[in-house]
Coordinates of C-alpha atoms in Angstrom, one line a residue:
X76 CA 2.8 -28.8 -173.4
X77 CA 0.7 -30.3 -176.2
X78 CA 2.9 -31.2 -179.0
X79 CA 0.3 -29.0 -181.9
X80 CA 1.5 -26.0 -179.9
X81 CA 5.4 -26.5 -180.2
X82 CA 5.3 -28.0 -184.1
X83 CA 4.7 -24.1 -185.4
X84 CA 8.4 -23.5 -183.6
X85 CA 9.8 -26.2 -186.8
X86 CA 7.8 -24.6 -189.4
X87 CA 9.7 -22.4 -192.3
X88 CA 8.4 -19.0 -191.5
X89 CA 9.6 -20.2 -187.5
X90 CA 13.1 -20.6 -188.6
X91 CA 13.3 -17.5 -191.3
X92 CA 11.9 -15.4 -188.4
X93 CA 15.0 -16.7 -185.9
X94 CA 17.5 -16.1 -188.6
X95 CA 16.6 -12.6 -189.8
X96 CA 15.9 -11.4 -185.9
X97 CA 19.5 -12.6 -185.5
X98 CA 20.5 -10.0 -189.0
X99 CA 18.1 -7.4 -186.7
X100 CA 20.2 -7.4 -183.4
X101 CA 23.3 -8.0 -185.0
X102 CA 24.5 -4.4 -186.1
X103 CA 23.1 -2.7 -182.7
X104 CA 26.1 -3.3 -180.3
X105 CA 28.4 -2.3 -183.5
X106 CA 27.7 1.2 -183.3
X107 CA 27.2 1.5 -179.6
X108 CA 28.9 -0.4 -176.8
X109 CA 31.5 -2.3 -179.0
X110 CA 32.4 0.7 -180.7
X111 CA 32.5 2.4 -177.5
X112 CA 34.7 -0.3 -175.9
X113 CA 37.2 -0.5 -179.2
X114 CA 37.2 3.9 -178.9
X115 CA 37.9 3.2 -174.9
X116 CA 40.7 0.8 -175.9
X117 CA 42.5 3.7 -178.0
X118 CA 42.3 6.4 -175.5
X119 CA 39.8 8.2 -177.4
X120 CA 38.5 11.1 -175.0
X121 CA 35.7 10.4 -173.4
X122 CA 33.5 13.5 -175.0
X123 CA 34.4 12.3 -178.4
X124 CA 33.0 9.3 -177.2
X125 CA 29.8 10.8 -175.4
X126 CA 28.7 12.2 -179.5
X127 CA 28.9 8.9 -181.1
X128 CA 26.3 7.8 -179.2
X129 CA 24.1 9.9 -181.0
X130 CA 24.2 7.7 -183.4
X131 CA 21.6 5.4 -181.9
X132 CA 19.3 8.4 -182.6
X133 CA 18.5 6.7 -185.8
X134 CA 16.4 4.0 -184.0
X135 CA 14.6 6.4 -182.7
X136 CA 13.2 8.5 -185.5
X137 CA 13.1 5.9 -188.3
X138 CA 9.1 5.9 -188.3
X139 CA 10.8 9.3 -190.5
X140 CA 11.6 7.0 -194.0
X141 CA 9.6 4.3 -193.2
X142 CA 7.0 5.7 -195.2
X143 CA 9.3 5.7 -199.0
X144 CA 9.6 1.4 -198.0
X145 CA 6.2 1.2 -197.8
X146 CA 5.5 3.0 -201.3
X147 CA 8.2 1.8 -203.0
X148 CA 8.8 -1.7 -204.4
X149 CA 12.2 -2.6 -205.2
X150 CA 12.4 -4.4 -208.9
X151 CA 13.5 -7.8 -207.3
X152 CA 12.2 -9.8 -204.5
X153 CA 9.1 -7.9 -203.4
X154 CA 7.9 -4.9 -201.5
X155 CA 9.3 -6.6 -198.3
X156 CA 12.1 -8.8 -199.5
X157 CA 13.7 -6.4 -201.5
X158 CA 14.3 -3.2 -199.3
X159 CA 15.3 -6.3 -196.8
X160 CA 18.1 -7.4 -198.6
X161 CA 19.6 -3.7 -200.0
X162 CA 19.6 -2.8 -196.2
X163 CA 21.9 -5.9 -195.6
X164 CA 24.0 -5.4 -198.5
X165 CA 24.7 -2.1 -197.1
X166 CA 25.2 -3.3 -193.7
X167 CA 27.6 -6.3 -194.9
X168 CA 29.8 -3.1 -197.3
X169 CA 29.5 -0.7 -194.2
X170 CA 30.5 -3.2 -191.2
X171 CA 33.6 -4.7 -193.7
X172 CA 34.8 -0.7 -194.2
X173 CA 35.2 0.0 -190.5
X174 CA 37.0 -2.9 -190.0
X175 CA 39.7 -1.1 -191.9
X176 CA 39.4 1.9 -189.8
X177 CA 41.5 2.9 -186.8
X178 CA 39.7 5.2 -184.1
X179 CA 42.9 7.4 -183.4
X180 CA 43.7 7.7 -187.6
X181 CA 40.3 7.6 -189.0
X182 CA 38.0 9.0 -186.6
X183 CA 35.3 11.0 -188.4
X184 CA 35.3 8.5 -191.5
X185 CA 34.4 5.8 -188.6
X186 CA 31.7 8.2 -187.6
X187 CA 30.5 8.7 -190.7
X188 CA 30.5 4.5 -191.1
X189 CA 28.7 4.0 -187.9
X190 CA 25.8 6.1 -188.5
X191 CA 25.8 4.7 -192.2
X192 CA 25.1 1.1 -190.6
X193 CA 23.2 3.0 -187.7
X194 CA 20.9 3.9 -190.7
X195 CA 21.0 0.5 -192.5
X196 CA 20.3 -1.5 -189.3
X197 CA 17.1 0.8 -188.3
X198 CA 16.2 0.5 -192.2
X199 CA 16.2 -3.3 -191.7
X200 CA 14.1 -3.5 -188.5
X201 CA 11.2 -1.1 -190.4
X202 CA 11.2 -3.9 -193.0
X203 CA 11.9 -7.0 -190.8
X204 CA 8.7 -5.5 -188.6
X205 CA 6.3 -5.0 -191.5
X206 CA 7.5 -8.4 -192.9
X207 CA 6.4 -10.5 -189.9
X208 CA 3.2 -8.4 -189.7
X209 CA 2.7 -8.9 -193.2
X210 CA 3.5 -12.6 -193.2
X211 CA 1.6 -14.1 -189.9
X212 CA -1.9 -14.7 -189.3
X213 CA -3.5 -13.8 -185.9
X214 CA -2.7 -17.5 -184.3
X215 CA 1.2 -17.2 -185.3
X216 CA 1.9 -13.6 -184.4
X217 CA 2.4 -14.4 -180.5
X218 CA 4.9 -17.4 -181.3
X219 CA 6.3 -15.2 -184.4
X220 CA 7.4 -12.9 -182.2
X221 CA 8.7 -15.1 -179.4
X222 CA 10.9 -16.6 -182.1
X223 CA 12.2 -12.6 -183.5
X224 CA 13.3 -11.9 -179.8
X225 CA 14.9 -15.0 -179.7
X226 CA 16.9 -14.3 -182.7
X227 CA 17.3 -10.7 -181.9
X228 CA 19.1 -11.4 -178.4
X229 CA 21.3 -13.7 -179.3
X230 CA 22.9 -11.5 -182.1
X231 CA 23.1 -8.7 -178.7
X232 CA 25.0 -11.1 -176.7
X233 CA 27.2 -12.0 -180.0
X234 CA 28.0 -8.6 -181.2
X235 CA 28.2 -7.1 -177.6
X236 CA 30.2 -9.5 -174.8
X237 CA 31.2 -12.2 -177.7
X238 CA 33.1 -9.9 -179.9
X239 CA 34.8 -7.9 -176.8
X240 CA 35.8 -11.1 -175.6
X241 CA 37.2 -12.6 -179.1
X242 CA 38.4 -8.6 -180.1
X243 CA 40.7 -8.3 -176.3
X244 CA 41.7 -12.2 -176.6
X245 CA 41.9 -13.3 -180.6
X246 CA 41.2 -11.1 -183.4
X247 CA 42.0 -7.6 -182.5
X248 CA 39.1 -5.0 -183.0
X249 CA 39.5 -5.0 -186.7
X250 CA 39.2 -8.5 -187.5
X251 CA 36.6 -9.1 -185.0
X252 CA 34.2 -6.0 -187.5
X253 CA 35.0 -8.3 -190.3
X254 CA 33.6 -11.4 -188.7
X255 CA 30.4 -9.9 -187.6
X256 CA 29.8 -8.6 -191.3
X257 CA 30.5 -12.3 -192.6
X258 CA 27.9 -13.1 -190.0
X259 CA 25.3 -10.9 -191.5
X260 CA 25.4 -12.9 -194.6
X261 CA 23.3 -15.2 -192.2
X262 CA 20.3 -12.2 -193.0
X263 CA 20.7 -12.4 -196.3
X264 CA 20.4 -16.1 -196.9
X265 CA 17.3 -16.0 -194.8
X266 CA 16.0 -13.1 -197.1
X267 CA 16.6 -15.2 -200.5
X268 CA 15.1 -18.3 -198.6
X269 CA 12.1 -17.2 -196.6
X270 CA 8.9 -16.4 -198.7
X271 CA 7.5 -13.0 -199.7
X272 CA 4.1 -12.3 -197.9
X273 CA 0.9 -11.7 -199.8
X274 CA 1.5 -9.3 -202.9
X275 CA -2.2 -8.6 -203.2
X276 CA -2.0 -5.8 -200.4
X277 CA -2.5 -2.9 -201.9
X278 CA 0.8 -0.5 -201.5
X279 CA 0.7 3.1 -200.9
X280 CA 0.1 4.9 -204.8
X281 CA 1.9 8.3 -203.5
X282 CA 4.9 8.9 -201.2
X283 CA 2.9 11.7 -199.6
X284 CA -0.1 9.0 -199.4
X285 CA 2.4 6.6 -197.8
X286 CA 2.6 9.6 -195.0
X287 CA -0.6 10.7 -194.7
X288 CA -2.8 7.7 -195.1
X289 CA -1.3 5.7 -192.2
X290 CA -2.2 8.2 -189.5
X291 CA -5.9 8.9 -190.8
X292 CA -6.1 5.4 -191.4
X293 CA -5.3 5.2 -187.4
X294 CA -7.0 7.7 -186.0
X295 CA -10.5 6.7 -187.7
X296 CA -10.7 3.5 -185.2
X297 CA -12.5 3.2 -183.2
X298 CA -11.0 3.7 -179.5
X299 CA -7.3 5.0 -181.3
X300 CA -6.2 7.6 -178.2
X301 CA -6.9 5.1 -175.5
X302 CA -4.7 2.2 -177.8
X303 CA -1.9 5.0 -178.3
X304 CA -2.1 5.3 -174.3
X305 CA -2.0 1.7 -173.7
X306 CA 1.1 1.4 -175.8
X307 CA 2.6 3.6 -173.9
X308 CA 1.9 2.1 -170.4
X309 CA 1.7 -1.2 -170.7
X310 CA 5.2 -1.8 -170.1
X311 CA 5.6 1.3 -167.4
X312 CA 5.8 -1.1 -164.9
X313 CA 8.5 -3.1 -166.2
X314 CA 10.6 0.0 -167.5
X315 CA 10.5 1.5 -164.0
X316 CA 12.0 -1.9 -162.3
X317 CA 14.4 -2.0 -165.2
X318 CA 15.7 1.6 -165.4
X319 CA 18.1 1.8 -162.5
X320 CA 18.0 -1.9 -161.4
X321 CA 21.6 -2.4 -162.2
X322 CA 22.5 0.7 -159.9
X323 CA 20.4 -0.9 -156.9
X324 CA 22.0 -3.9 -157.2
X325 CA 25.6 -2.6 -157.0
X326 CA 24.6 0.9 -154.5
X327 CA 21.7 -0.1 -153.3
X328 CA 22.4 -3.8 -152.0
X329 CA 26.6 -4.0 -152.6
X330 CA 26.8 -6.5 -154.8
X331 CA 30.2 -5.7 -157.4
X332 CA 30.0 -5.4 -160.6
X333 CA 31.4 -8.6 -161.9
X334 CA 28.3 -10.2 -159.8
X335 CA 26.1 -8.3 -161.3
X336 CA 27.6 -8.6 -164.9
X337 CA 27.4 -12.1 -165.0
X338 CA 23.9 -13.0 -163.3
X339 CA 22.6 -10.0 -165.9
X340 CA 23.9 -10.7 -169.1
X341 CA 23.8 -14.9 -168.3
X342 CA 21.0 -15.7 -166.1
X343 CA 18.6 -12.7 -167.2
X344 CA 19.5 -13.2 -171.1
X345 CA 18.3 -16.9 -170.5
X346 CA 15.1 -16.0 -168.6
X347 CA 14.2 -13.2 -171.3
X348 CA 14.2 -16.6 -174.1
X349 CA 12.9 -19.0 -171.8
X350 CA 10.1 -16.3 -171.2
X351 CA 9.3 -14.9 -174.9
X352 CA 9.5 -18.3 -176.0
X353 CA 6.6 -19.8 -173.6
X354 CA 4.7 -17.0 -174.0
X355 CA 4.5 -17.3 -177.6
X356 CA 3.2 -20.9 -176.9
X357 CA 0.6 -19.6 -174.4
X358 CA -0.7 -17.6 -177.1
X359 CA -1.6 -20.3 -179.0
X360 CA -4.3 -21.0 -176.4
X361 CA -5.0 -17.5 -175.3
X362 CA -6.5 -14.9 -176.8
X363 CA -4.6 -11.8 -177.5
X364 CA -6.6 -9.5 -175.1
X365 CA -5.9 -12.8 -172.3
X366 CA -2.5 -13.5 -173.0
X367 CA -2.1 -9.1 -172.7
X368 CA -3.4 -9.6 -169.4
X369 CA -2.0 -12.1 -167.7
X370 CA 1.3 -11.1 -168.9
X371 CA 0.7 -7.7 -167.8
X372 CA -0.1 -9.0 -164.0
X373 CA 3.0 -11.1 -164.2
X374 CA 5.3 -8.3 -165.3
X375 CA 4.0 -6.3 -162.4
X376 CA 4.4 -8.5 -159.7
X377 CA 7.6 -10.5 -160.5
X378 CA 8.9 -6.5 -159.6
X379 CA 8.2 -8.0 -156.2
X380 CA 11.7 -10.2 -156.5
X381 CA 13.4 -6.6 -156.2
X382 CA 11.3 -5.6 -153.4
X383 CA 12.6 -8.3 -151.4
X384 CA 16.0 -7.7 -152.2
X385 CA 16.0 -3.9 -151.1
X386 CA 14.6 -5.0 -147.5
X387 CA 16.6 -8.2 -146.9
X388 CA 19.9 -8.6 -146.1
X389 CA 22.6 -9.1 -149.0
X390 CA 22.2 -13.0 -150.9
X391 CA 23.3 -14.1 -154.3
X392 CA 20.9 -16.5 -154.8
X393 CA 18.2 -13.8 -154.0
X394 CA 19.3 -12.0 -156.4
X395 CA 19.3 -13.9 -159.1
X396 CA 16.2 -15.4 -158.2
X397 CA 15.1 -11.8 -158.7
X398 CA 16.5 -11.1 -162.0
X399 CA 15.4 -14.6 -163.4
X400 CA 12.0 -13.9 -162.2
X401 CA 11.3 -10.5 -163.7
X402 CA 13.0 -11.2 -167.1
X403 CA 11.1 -14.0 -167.5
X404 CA 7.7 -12.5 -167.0
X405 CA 9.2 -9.6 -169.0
X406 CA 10.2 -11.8 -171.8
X407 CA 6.3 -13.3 -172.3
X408 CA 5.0 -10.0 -171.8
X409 CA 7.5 -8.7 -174.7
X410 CA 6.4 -11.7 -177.0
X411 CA 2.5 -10.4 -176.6
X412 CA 3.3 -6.7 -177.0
X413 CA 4.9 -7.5 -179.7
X414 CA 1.7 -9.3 -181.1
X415 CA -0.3 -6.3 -180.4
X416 CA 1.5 -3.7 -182.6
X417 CA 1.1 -6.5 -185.6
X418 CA -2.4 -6.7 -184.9
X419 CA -2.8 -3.0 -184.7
X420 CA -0.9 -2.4 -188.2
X421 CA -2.8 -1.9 -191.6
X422 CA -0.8 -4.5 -193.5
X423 CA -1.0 -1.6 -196.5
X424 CA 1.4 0.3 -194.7
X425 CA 2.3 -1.9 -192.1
X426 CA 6.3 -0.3 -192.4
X427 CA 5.0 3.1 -191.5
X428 CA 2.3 2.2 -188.5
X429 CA 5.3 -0.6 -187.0
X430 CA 8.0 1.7 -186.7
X431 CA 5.0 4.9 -185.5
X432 CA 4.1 2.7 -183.1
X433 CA 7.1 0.9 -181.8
X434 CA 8.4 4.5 -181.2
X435 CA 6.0 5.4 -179.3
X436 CA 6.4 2.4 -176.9
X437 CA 9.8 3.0 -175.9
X438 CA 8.8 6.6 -174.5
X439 CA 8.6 4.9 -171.1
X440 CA 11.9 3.5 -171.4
X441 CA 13.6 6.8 -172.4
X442 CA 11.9 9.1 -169.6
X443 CA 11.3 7.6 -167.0
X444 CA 15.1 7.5 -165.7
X445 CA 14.7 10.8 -164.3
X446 CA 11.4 10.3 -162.3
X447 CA 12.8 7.4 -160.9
X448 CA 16.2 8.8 -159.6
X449 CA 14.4 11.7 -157.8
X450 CA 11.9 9.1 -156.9
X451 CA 14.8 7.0 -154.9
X452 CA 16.2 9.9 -153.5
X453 CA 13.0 10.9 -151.8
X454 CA 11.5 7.7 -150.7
X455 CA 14.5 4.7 -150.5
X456 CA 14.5 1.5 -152.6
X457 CA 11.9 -0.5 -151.0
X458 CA 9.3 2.1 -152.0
X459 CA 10.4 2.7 -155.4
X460 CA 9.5 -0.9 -156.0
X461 CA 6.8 -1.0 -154.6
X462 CA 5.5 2.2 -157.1
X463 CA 6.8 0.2 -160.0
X464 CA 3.8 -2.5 -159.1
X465 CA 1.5 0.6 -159.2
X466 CA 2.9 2.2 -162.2
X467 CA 1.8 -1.0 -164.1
X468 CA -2.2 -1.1 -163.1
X469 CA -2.8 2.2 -165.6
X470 CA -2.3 0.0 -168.3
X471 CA -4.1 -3.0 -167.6
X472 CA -6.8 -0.9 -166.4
X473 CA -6.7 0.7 -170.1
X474 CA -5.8 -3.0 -171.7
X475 CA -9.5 -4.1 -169.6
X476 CA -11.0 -0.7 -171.6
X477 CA -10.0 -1.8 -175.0
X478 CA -10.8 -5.1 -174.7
X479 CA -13.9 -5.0 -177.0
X480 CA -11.7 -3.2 -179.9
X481 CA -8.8 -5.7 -179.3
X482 CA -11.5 -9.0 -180.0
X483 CA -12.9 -7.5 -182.5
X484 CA -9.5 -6.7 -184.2
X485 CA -8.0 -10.1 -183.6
X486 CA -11.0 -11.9 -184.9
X487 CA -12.1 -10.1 -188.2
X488 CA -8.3 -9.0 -188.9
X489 CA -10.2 -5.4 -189.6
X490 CA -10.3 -2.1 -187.5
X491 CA -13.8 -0.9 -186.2
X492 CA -14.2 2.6 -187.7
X493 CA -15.1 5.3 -185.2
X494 CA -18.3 6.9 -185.1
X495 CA -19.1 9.4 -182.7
X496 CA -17.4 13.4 -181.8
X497 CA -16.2 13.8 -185.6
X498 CA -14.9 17.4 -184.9
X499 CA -14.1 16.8 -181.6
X500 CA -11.8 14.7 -182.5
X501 CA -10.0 17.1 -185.4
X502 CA -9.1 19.5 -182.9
X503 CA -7.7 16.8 -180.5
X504 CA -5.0 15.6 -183.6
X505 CA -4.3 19.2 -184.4
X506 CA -2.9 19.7 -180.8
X507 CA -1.2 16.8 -180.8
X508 CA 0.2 17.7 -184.1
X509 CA 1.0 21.1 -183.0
X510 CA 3.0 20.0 -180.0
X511 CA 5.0 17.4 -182.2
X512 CA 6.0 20.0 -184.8
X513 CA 7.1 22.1 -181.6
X514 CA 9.3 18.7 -180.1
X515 CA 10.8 18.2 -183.6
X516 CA 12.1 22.0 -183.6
X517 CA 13.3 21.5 -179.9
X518 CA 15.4 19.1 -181.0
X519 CA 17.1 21.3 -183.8
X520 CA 17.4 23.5 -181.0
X521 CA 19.4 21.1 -178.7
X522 CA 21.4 20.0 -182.2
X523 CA 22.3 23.9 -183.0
X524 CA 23.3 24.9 -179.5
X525 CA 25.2 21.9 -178.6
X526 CA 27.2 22.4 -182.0
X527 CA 27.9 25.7 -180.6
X528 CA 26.0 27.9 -183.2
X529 CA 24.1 29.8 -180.8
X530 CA 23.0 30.1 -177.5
X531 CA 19.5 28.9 -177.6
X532 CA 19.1 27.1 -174.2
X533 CA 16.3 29.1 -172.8
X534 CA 14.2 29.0 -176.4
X535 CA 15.0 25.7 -176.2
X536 CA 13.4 24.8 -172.9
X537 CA 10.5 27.2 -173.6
X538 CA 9.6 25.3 -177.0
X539 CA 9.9 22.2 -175.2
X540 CA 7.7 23.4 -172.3
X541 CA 4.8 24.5 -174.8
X542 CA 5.6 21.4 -177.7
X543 CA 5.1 18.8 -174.5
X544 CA 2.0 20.9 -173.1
X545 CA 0.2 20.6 -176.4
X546 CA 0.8 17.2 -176.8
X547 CA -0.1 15.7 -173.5
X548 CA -3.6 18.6 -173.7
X549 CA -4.0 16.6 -177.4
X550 CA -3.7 13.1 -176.0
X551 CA -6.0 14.1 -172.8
X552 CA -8.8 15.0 -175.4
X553 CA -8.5 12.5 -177.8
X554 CA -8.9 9.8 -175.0
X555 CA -11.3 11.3 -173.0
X556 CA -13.3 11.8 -176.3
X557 CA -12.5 8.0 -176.8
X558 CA -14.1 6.4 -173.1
X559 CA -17.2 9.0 -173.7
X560 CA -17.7 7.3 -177.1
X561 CA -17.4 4.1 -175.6
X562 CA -19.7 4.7 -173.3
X563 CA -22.4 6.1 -175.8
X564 CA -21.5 3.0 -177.7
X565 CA -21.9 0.4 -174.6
X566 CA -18.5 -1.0 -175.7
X567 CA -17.2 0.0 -172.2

């Protein structure tokens, strides 16, 4: 590989991005397996355990204040900068205090803790994500984020297997807290080191503009529903293979745990770098819509490894073959989505869009466990893999749709307005807001019945029936609004 393409890897903004993806991952593991592992440890009963992992819920609904960082502005550091390094204060004060804790003394002042850092951590991804977006031009954004992931999995592997291992053999569980908050002081060196992107972009002047803004501000593009759609299933594919792979390779082929364990978390940890980090050179040489694609073909066909391994007989070397084949492709075609929500982000309110947008990618990853347990049940293993190759063809088909809007993007760093079915299109984002507003009150639903306030299970499923209904009728529109405006347009 030409050396031009591996200098930007040396560069500052290269090694500020490795060190505060490292801050990112770090606190993950702390509030989720870790923690689970040190409750386990102290006999803590296993439905006491089940509710902390609601905790993680704050990654998922952090596009909800990610709107206040982008229309505020701290009064040191920057917009970017300075929400960056309050969230790791926090974390460092947070992390330190449940080291002093002890699951079977302190148990609802360490739950209280964890979704304080829970809250901290997603706080610090919103801003970490609108910094890089903010801070890399279109040539660095697919090696920018090759170099995040990089950071970002090596803090998994530190604060997940690395402090079990030194918590069980060295440290104990409260000592090992306290080195993983010195460790985050990492984060904050980066964030008084690494430079503060352009202040001439022009911030949000109201909070409720900050909300508002970044959705009309979407939905005006040109081709919007069919990009929302495509964020969604480019990585179907992949999250199919991936969402009962470890329950194949133990059931489905009899391989034991510890085999499994160690070719994962080693082998596939190393492809998943190794992966990210080529891709992000590739896209040096590739354009974004390119780089998308090819990816996106690799992704679906390394699923083949786990084909083979469901209709021949029982090999470790298959296996691993397998895994290092599929997290590899998965790892470059992680590096160019990545690339593709920066590109797609109004650097204005690039805080809000990120965290809207990354939300909205993992919806394969979250739901598609169920259709893929009934689907193994009904048809075996070797077909199930075989249907996660064809789950991944919808998006590329939609990546070859948008591939005019993706150029045009990439090139002029500027969104091309939409033009055609004005009121068409209103009635398409009420539904879709409709159905949300009816998801978001399932939820408080599921929250009061499982608290044991009332017995609301029926309402529940009934509002969730109608929210997911609206939204799916709202999406349908909107895209099929989008293809017949590309069509008038010739731009498909």
């Amino acid at each position: 590989m030409s050396k031009q393409y591996l200098n930007i890897f040396t560069q500052r903004n290269s090694v500020v991005l490795l060190l505060l993806g490292f801050a990112s991952g770090l606190p993950l593991a702390l509030t989720s397996g870790t923690l689970q592992a040190w409750m386990t440890v102290e006999n803590i009963d296993l439905k006491t355990i089940g509710i902390f992992s609601l905790v993680g819920q704050a990654y998922v609904f952090k596009f909800l204040w990610s709107p206040f960082m982008d229309r505020y502005t701290p009064p040191f550091l920057g917009r970017r900068r300075g929400w960056l390094l309050i969230s790791q204060l926090l974390l460092v004060a947070a992390i330190v205090a449940m080291g002093f804790m002890n699951p079977a003394q302190h148990l609802w002042w360490l739950a209280a803790l964890a979704v304080l850092v829970a809250f901290c951590s997603a706080s610090q991804d919103i801003v970490f994500d609108a910094y890089k977006t903010d801070l890399l031009t279109a040539e660095e954004r697919g090696a920018g984020a090759a170099i995040s992931v990089l950071g970002y999995r090596l803090a998994m592997l530190v604060s997940g297997g690395l402090a079990l291992w030194l918590a069980d053999r060295y440290f104990g569980w409260q000592s090992t807290y306290w080195l993983m908050a010195a460790l985050m002081l990492i984060g904050i060196a980066a964030t008084l080191w690494a430079p503060e992107p352009d202040d001439g972009i022009a911030a949000p002047r109201t909070l409720e503009q900050a909300v508002v803004a970044p959705l009309r501000d979407f939905f005006a593009r040109n081709n919007a529903w069919l990009i929302l759609l495509l964020i969604v299933m480019y990585k179907m594919g992949d999250a199919f293979a991936g969402s009962l792979s470890t329950t194949f390779l133990i059931r489905g082929v009899g391989f034991d745990a510890g085999e499994v364990g160690l070719v994962n978390k080693t082998l596939g940890l190393f492809a998943t770098i190794v992966g990210a980090l080529f891709g992000g050179v590739l896209m040096q040489r590739l354009s974004l819509f390119r780089a998308l694609m090819l990816f996106g073909m690799l992704q679906a066909v390394s699923n083949l490894g786990y084909w083979i391994l469901a209709v021949t007989d029982k090999n470790i070397i298959t296996m691993g073959s397998a895994i290092f084949l599929e997290n590899l492709c998965g790892g470059m075609g992680t590096a160019a989505f990545v690339a593709l929500l920066m590109t797609l982000c109004n650097k204005s309110f690039s805080a809000t869009q990120f965290a809207l947008l990354s939300a909205l990618s993992a919806v394969g990853r979250v739901y598609v466990g169920p259709i893929a347990g009934w689907f193994v049940e009904a048809h075996g293993w070797p077909l199930f893999y075989l249907f996660s190759i064809a789950a991944a063809l919808p998006g590329l088909m939609l990546l070859a749709v948008c591939r005019q809007t993706l150029e045009y993007t990439q090139k002029t760093d500027h969104f091309m307005p939409r033009s055609e079915f004005r009121q068409a299109y209103r009635w398409a984002l009420r539904l879709l807001t409709l159905g949300c507003l009816l998801l978001g009150i399932w939820l408080l639903l599921l929250i009061v019945d499982a608290l044991g306030w009332g017995a609301l299970t029926l309402l529940a499923d009934s509002v969730l029936q109608l929210g997911a209904a609206l939204s799916l009728l709202g999406i349908a529109m909107g895209s099929l609004l989008d293809y017949l405006a590309l069509r008038r347009t010739q731009l498909a």
